Tab-separated table of C-alpha atoms and ligand atoms in Angstrom:
chain	number	residue	atom	x	y	z
A	213	UNK	CA	16.275	31.452	22.531
A	214	UNK	CA	17.459	28.755	19.866
A	215	UNK	CA	17.062	25.903	22.451
A	216	UNK	CA	13.348	27.158	22.696
A	217	UNK	CA	12.883	27.380	19.210
A	218	UNK	CA	14.358	23.989	18.952
A	219	UNK	CA	12.367	22.699	21.343
A	220	UNK	CA	9.164	23.643	19.377
A	221	UNK	CA	9.970	22.329	15.783
A	222	UNK	CA	10.804	18.794	18.244
A	223	UNK	CA	7.515	19.284	19.452
A	224	UNK	CA	5.826	20.833	15.889
A	225	UNK	CA	6.643	17.634	14.431
A	226	UNK	CA	6.387	15.388	16.255
A	227	UNK	CA	2.538	16.731	16.329
A	228	UNK	CA	2.751	16.687	12.046
A	229	UNK	CA	4.107	13.065	12.054
A	230	UNK	CA	0.916	12.548	14.727
A	231	UNK	CA	-1.417	14.057	12.974
A	232	UNK	CA	0.161	12.504	9.323
A	233	UNK	CA	-0.263	8.971	11.048
A	234	UNK	CA	-3.588	9.005	12.401
A	235	UNK	CA	-4.663	10.552	9.013
A	236	UNK	CA	-3.316	7.937	6.676
A	237	UNK	CA	-4.515	4.641	9.067
A	238	UNK	CA	-7.850	6.803	9.321
A	239	UNK	CA	-7.780	6.658	5.094
A	240	UNK	CA	-6.961	3.155	5.247
A	241	UNK	CA	-9.924	2.422	7.730
A	242	UNK	CA	-12.267	4.099	5.537
A	243	UNK	CA	-10.799	2.261	2.595
A	244	UNK	CA	-11.000	-1.291	4.762
A	245	UNK	CA	-14.578	-0.074	5.118
A	246	UNK	CA	-15.896	0.464	2.075
A	247	UNK	CA	-14.041	-2.584	0.458
A	248	UNK	CA	-15.924	-4.836	3.009
A	249	UNK	CA	-19.170	-2.790	2.739
A	250	UNK	CA	-18.590	-3.407	-1.340
A	251	UNK	CA	-18.302	-6.897	-1.222
A	252	UNK	CA	-21.117	-7.324	0.838
A	253	UNK	CA	-23.220	-5.240	-2.168
A	254	UNK	CA	-21.787	-7.588	-4.510
A	255	UNK	CA	-23.551	-10.420	-2.360
A	256	UNK	CA	-26.529	-8.903	-1.267
A	257	UNK	CA	-27.568	-7.476	-4.641
A	258	UNK	CA	-26.442	-3.549	-3.656
A	259	UNK	CA	-24.979	-3.515	-7.404
A	260	UNK	CA	-26.943	-2.785	-10.731
A	261	UNK	CA	-26.203	-1.606	-14.077
A	262	UNK	CA	-26.877	1.961	-15.675
A	263	UNK	CA	-26.908	1.873	-19.377
A	264	UNK	CA	-26.131	5.468	-21.362
A	265	UNK	CA	-27.105	5.536	-24.840
A	266	UNK	CA	-24.706	5.779	-27.695
A	267	UNK	CA	-25.762	7.707	-31.044
A	268	UNK	CA	-24.367	7.450	-34.497
A	269	UNK	CA	-23.381	11.356	-35.836
A	270	UNK	CA	-25.131	10.949	-39.042
A	271	UNK	CA	-28.476	9.255	-38.826
A	272	UNK	CA	-29.008	10.304	-35.558
A	273	UNK	CA	-30.052	6.317	-34.848
A	274	UNK	CA	-29.313	4.589	-31.510
A	275	UNK	CA	-25.738	1.773	-31.984
A	276	UNK	CA	-25.919	0.935	-28.837
A	277	UNK	CA	-25.276	1.285	-25.222
A	278	UNK	CA	-22.134	1.696	-22.106
A	279	UNK	CA	-23.001	-0.255	-19.453
A	280	UNK	CA	-21.943	1.637	-15.395
A	281	UNK	CA	-21.419	0.000	-12.270
A	282	UNK	CA	-24.127	1.846	-9.191
A	283	UNK	CA	-24.318	0.805	-6.416
A	284	UNK	CA	-26.213	2.503	-3.511
A	285	UNK	CA	-26.181	0.670	-0.249
A	286	UNK	CA	-28.940	-0.310	2.389
A	287	UNK	CA	-29.314	3.204	3.892
A	288	UNK	CA	-30.105	4.611	0.421
A	289	UNK	CA	-26.911	6.268	-0.091
A	290	UNK	CA	-25.666	6.193	-3.970
A	291	UNK	CA	-21.978	5.800	-3.573
A	292	UNK	CA	-20.247	6.664	-6.954
A	293	UNK	CA	-18.063	4.619	-9.293
A	294	UNK	CA	-15.193	6.951	-9.179
A	295	UNK	CA	-15.350	6.419	-5.181
A	296	UNK	CA	-15.300	2.259	-5.033
A	297	UNK	CA	-14.191	1.768	-9.007
A	298	UNK	CA	-10.193	2.386	-7.353
A	299	UNK	CA	-10.708	0.512	-4.258
A	300	UNK	CA	-12.569	-3.041	-6.271
A	301	UNK	CA	-9.040	-2.612	-8.032
A	302	UNK	CA	-6.490	-2.060	-5.621
A	303	UNK	CA	-8.211	-5.272	-3.567
A	304	UNK	CA	-9.178	-7.252	-6.349
A	305	UNK	CA	-12.903	-7.107	-5.851
A	306	UNK	CA	-13.179	-5.851	-8.849
A	307	UNK	CA	-12.216	-8.680	-10.505
A	308	UNK	CA	-15.319	-10.855	-9.329
A	309	UNK	CA	-17.677	-7.271	-9.775
A	310	UNK	CA	-16.314	-7.580	-13.022
A	311	UNK	CA	-17.759	-10.546	-14.062
A	312	UNK	CA	-20.750	-9.334	-12.702
A	313	UNK	CA	-21.411	-6.964	-14.855
A	314	UNK	CA	-20.456	-8.869	-18.021
A	315	UNK	CA	-23.614	-11.723	-17.090
A	316	UNK	CA	-25.554	-9.266	-16.432
A	317	UNK	CA	-24.971	-6.698	-19.685
A	318	UNK	CA	-24.760	-9.687	-21.959
A	319	UNK	CA	-28.228	-10.497	-20.268
A	320	UNK	CA	-29.463	-7.872	-20.851
A	321	UNK	CA	-28.616	-7.057	-24.900
A	322	UNK	CA	-29.604	-11.041	-25.545
A	323	UNK	CA	-33.228	-9.485	-24.806
A	324	UNK	CA	-33.327	-6.967	-27.080
A	325	UNK	CA	-35.178	-7.439	-30.543
A	326	UNK	CA	-32.318	-8.342	-33.455
A	327	UNK	CA	-33.997	-5.278	-35.124
A	328	UNK	CA	-31.637	-3.258	-35.712
A	329	UNK	CA	-29.312	-3.387	-38.012
A	330	UNK	CA	-26.289	-3.075	-37.243
A	331	UNK	CA	-27.779	-4.929	-33.903
A	332	UNK	CA	-27.043	-2.758	-30.860
A	333	UNK	CA	-23.867	-2.979	-28.602
A	334	UNK	CA	-23.446	-3.781	-25.030
A	335	UNK	CA	-20.117	-1.942	-24.041
A	336	UNK	CA	-18.290	-3.224	-20.709
A	337	UNK	CA	-15.334	-1.613	-18.927
A	338	UNK	CA	-13.124	-4.402	-18.131
A	339	UNK	CA	-9.784	-2.963	-15.699
A	340	UNK	CA	-6.386	-4.082	-15.957
A	341	UNK	CA	-6.699	-6.595	-12.880
A	342	UNK	CA	-9.005	-8.344	-14.920
A	343	UNK	CA	-7.261	-8.358	-18.334
A	344	UNK	CA	-4.340	-9.379	-16.075
A	345	UNK	CA	-6.606	-12.726	-15.314
A	346	UNK	CA	-5.585	-15.260	-17.546
A	347	UNK	CA	-9.163	-16.858	-17.489
A	348	UNK	CA	-10.971	-13.300	-18.289
A	349	UNK	CA	-11.462	-14.476	-21.856
A	350	UNK	CA	-12.606	-17.756	-20.985
A	351	UNK	CA	-14.808	-16.018	-18.867
A	352	UNK	CA	-16.165	-13.625	-21.422
A	353	UNK	CA	-16.479	-16.772	-23.844
A	354	UNK	CA	-19.126	-18.203	-21.137
A	355	UNK	CA	-21.459	-15.327	-20.689
A	356	UNK	CA	-22.174	-14.869	-24.580
A	357	UNK	CA	-22.782	-18.481	-24.488
A	358	UNK	CA	-25.096	-19.106	-21.839
A	359	UNK	CA	-26.984	-15.782	-22.599
A	360	UNK	CA	-27.129	-16.167	-26.228
A	361	UNK	CA	-25.442	-12.865	-26.337
A	362	UNK	CA	-24.253	-13.271	-30.427
A	363	UNK	CA	-20.291	-11.985	-29.871
A	364	UNK	CA	-20.249	-8.814	-31.681
A	365	UNK	CA	-22.960	-7.161	-30.005
A	366	UNK	CA	-20.374	-7.016	-27.375
A	367	UNK	CA	-17.424	-4.636	-26.966
A	368	UNK	CA	-15.065	-4.613	-24.095
A	369	UNK	CA	-13.368	-1.119	-23.186
A	370	UNK	CA	-9.989	-0.589	-22.094
A	371	UNK	CA	-8.199	2.044	-21.283
A	372	UNK	CA	-4.615	2.950	-22.553
A	373	UNK	CA	-2.618	2.544	-19.516
A	374	UNK	CA	-3.781	-0.957	-19.224
A	375	UNK	CA	-2.069	-2.086	-22.739
A	376	UNK	CA	1.092	-0.761	-21.181
A	377	UNK	CA	1.215	-3.593	-19.624
A	378	UNK	CA	4.211	-5.661	-20.829
A	379	UNK	CA	2.722	-9.280	-19.162
A	380	UNK	CA	2.087	-11.660	-22.045
A	381	UNK	CA	-1.440	-12.148	-19.932
A	382	UNK	CA	-3.289	-9.355	-21.328
A	383	UNK	CA	-1.752	-9.437	-24.439
A	384	UNK	CA	-2.911	-12.850	-25.028
A	385	UNK	CA	-6.299	-12.061	-22.840
A	386	UNK	CA	-6.767	-9.038	-25.883
A	387	UNK	CA	-6.226	-11.749	-28.569
A	388	UNK	CA	-7.858	-13.997	-27.614
A	389	UNK	CA	-11.034	-11.439	-26.961
A	390	UNK	CA	-10.319	-10.416	-30.715
A	391	UNK	CA	-10.861	-14.444	-31.589
A	392	UNK	CA	-13.947	-14.823	-29.883
A	393	UNK	CA	-15.096	-11.416	-32.282
A	394	UNK	CA	-15.510	-9.448	-29.474
A	395	UNK	CA	-15.403	-5.488	-30.331
A	396	UNK	CA	-12.343	-3.547	-28.622
A	397	UNK	CA	-11.954	-0.302	-27.589
A	398	UNK	CA	-9.896	2.000	-26.138
A	399	UNK	CA	-11.445	4.440	-23.415
A	400	UNK	CA	-10.357	8.332	-22.979
A	401	UNK	CA	-8.146	7.499	-25.565
A	402	UNK	CA	-5.551	10.762	-25.163
A	403	UNK	CA	-5.708	11.178	-21.380
A	404	UNK	CA	-2.984	8.384	-20.608
A	405	UNK	CA	0.306	6.990	-21.868
A	406	UNK	CA	-1.330	7.035	-25.750
A	407	UNK	CA	1.463	5.714	-27.708
A	408	UNK	CA	0.059	4.907	-31.417
A	409	UNK	CA	2.830	1.648	-31.797
A	410	UNK	CA	-0.128	0.242	-28.782
A	411	UNK	CA	-2.958	1.696	-30.477
A	412	UNK	CA	-1.921	-0.012	-34.329
A	413	UNK	CA	-1.154	-3.990	-32.063
A	414	UNK	CA	-4.202	-3.800	-29.702
A	415	UNK	CA	-6.038	-2.521	-33.180
A	416	UNK	CA	-9.533	-1.953	-31.420
A	417	UNK	CA	-12.475	-1.656	-33.642
A	418	UNK	CA	-13.596	1.678	-31.746
A	419	UNK	CA	-11.423	4.828	-30.132
A	420	UNK	CA	-13.562	6.837	-27.470
A	421	UNK	CA	-12.470	10.362	-26.954
A	422	UNK	CA	-12.249	11.500	-23.438
A	423	UNK	CA	-14.685	14.227	-22.754
A	424	UNK	CA	-11.833	16.406	-21.686
A	425	UNK	CA	-11.261	17.291	-24.826
A	426	UNK	CA	-14.945	17.526	-26.176
A	427	UNK	CA	-16.131	20.256	-23.383
A	428	UNK	CA	-16.745	23.519	-25.211
A	429	UNK	CA	-15.149	21.985	-28.576
A	430	UNK	CA	-16.557	24.967	-30.478
A	431	UNK	CA	-14.630	27.183	-28.612
A	432	UNK	CA	-11.504	25.700	-28.033
A	433	UNK	CA	-9.041	25.851	-30.930
A	434	UNK	CA	-6.778	23.204	-29.232
A	435	UNK	CA	-9.566	20.681	-28.268
A	436	UNK	CA	-10.514	20.759	-31.629
A	437	UNK	CA	-6.941	20.461	-33.492
A	438	UNK	CA	-6.704	17.740	-30.934
A	439	UNK	CA	-10.231	16.029	-31.471
A	440	UNK	CA	-9.959	16.198	-35.489
A	441	UNK	CA	-6.773	14.855	-35.383
A	442	UNK	CA	-7.914	12.271	-33.046
A	443	UNK	CA	-10.559	11.101	-35.358
A	444	UNK	CA	-8.391	11.210	-38.608
A	445	UNK	CA	-5.950	8.900	-37.039
A	446	UNK	CA	-9.240	6.568	-35.974
A	447	UNK	CA	-10.795	6.970	-39.351
A	448	UNK	CA	-7.319	6.033	-41.504
A	449	UNK	CA	-6.952	3.113	-39.423
A	450	UNK	CA	-10.493	1.732	-39.718
A	451	UNK	CA	-11.619	2.463	-36.578
A	452	UNK	CA	-15.153	3.954	-35.155
A	453	UNK	CA	-14.370	7.204	-33.371
A	454	UNK	CA	-16.880	7.896	-30.651
A	455	UNK	CA	-16.578	11.208	-28.267
A	456	UNK	CA	-17.484	11.251	-25.408
A	457	UNK	CA	-19.695	13.499	-22.862
A	458	UNK	CA	-21.332	15.347	-25.411
A	459	UNK	CA	-23.786	18.043	-23.081
A	460	UNK	CA	-24.342	20.356	-26.017
A	461	UNK	CA	-25.577	20.573	-29.815
A	462	UNK	CA	-22.182	22.955	-29.978
A	463	UNK	CA	-20.143	20.444	-29.254
A	464	UNK	CA	-22.377	17.435	-31.323
A	465	UNK	CA	-22.515	20.023	-34.359
A	466	UNK	CA	-18.653	20.613	-34.547
A	467	UNK	CA	-17.843	16.960	-33.615
A	468	UNK	CA	-20.414	16.282	-36.848
A	469	UNK	CA	-18.221	18.801	-38.688
A	470	UNK	CA	-15.063	17.243	-37.610
A	471	UNK	CA	-16.581	13.734	-38.889
A	472	UNK	CA	-17.112	11.549	-35.665
A	473	UNK	CA	-19.136	8.503	-36.152
A	474	UNK	CA	-20.591	8.461	-32.954
A	475	UNK	CA	-21.339	10.369	-29.654
A	476	UNK	CA	-22.409	9.591	-25.597
A	477	UNK	CA	-22.943	11.691	-23.700
A	478	UNK	CA	-25.763	13.980	-21.308
A	479	UNK	CA	-27.508	15.566	-24.494
A	480	UNK	CA	-28.262	12.488	-26.097
A	481	UNK	CA	-29.044	10.682	-23.058
A	482	UNK	CA	-27.667	9.996	-19.068
A	483	UNK	CA	-26.579	6.473	-17.236
A	484	UNK	CA	-30.436	4.969	-17.302
A	485	UNK	CA	-31.629	2.197	-15.425
A	486	UNK	CA	-32.578	-1.008	-17.166
A	487	UNK	CA	-36.103	-0.421	-17.395
A	488	UNK	CA	-35.908	2.909	-19.202
A	489	UNK	CA	-32.897	1.508	-21.438
A	490	UNK	CA	-35.331	-1.517	-22.298
A	491	UNK	CA	-37.667	1.554	-22.932
A	492	UNK	CA	-35.334	3.151	-25.783
A	493	UNK	CA	-34.847	-0.319	-27.004
A	494	UNK	CA	-38.613	-0.670	-27.490
A	495	UNK	CA	-39.080	2.400	-29.171
A	496	UNK	CA	-36.671	2.113	-31.778
A	497	UNK	CA	-37.373	-1.413	-32.669
A	498	UNK	CA	-41.075	-0.819	-33.003
A	499	UNK	CA	-41.455	2.889	-34.007
A	500	UNK	CA	-44.943	3.832	-33.949
B	199	LIG	P1	-15.999	5.890	-18.139
B	199	LIG	O1	-15.889	4.302	-18.876
B	199	LIG	O2	-15.426	7.082	-19.164
B	199	LIG	O3	-17.369	6.109	-18.458
B	199	LIG	C1	-17.998	7.600	-18.499
B	199	LIG	C2	-18.689	8.263	-17.676
B	199	LIG	O4	-18.994	9.744	-18.412
B	199	LIG	C3	-19.797	8.050	-16.626
B	199	LIG	O5	-19.186	8.109	-15.142
B	199	LIG	C4	-20.643	8.646	-17.451
B	199	LIG	O6	-22.020	8.385	-16.206
B	199	LIG	C5	-19.767	9.766	-17.366
B	199	LIG	N1	-20.892	10.825	-18.233
B	199	LIG	C6	-21.258	10.102	-19.496
B	199	LIG	N2	-21.792	11.546	-20.195
B	199	LIG	C7	-21.530	12.086	-19.701
B	199	LIG	C8	-21.716	14.356	-19.616
B	199	LIG	O7	-22.358	14.225	-20.824
B	199	LIG	N3	-20.902	14.890	-18.636
B	199	LIG	C9	-20.417	14.376	-18.073
B	199	LIG	N4	-20.083	14.769	-16.993
B	199	LIG	N5	-20.547	12.891	-17.360
B	199	LIG	C10	-20.753	11.791	-18.736
B	199	LIG	P2	-19.583	7.259	-13.853
B	199	LIG	O8	-20.671	6.179	-14.468
B	199	LIG	O9	-19.594	7.864	-12.393
B	199	LIG	O10	-18.233	6.302	-14.380
B	199	LIG	C11	-17.410	6.942	-13.743
B	199	LIG	C12	-16.007	5.874	-14.741
B	199	LIG	O11	-16.140	4.462	-13.750
B	199	LIG	C13	-16.181	5.123	-15.807
B	199	LIG	O12	-15.661	5.833	-16.520
B	199	LIG	C14	-15.532	4.014	-15.576
B	199	LIG	O13	-14.057	4.220	-15.734
B	199	LIG	C15	-15.486	3.525	-14.322
B	199	LIG	N6	-16.781	2.202	-14.220
B	199	LIG	C16	-17.967	2.228	-14.429
B	199	LIG	N7	-18.295	0.841	-14.536
B	199	LIG	C17	-17.720	-0.035	-14.892
B	199	LIG	C18	-17.348	-0.873	-13.637
B	199	LIG	O14	-18.434	-1.982	-14.776
B	199	LIG	N8	-16.161	-1.503	-14.451
B	199	LIG	C19	-14.646	-0.978	-14.161
B	199	LIG	N9	-13.604	-1.498	-14.316
B	199	LIG	N10	-15.079	0.362	-14.332
B	199	LIG	C20	-16.688	0.974	-14.120
B	200	LIG	MG1	-15.956	3.584	-20.347
B	201	LIG	MG1	-14.154	6.930	-20.796
B	202	LIG	MG1	-13.412	7.439	-17.757
């Protein structure tokens, strides 16, 4: 009966609305909770850096590390960066957290023996929110000055989408960072709104090829074609080509054959706690 069907649809609809609304409120509350926990984590020193080594393909020697955030809360629960970085970005908390990462990374790298030739680099991820801060380049200069780390040993990683930002501030920040002598890298290359015009203007020192193109490279004609194109582009523009997420010897061999300069991945090293990274640096600085 038509009336009955109408009644049910309305009731169902209303229930659905209640369900979605409750669901959304719950999600919003979870984000708010995570945000306040993250704010406390920063204040209480629950954030740590993990350092993932990077290696040259040709000589397989250590070239540096990428600093990656780690958060273990007071109860021992590990919250992955893919979960808390978006919350930090939306809330603006990433500005303070990013500043902590920058200072900590410079401090750690400044303590490494200057034996390597060229010296080991430390890469730090910068979110679009940080780059849009008018004072960001000044903060980088201060972090370098107070740690004593030479600018050429610091690399700032920026995603392609951050480069799309039309605001003058981002462009100005990138220009100021270049003037400081800091290295610039484009992160997760090929997954965002890749624009060759932006790549040309930004002129990074390093192009980081996203893991999605690297996985099973040796069996995937399409991935191999994309990786070759990125490596060729990077090298003809005088940039270093780095492959992310290299997990197997087969992928490594394929990358070597395609002329990739540097690799970073579980094959050559997972992100390490600071003491283990220091031991690795000591081992290459004073080989036995
Ligand atoms: P990303 O900058 O592209 O970092 C690389 C991610 O790939 C890291 O995940 C790393 O642990 C992971 N990875 C490295 N090698 C392999 C591999 O061989 N296999 C696989 N399956 N994964 C590998 P992580 O540490 O979970 O970080 C995820 C993302 O969170 C980063 O991606 C970056 O976008 C963001 N992030 C991490 N730390 C920071 C930070 O200090 N500031 C900002 N703004 N973002 C950060
Ligand atoms: Mg990165
Ligand atoms: Mg990446
Ligand atoms: Mg990534």
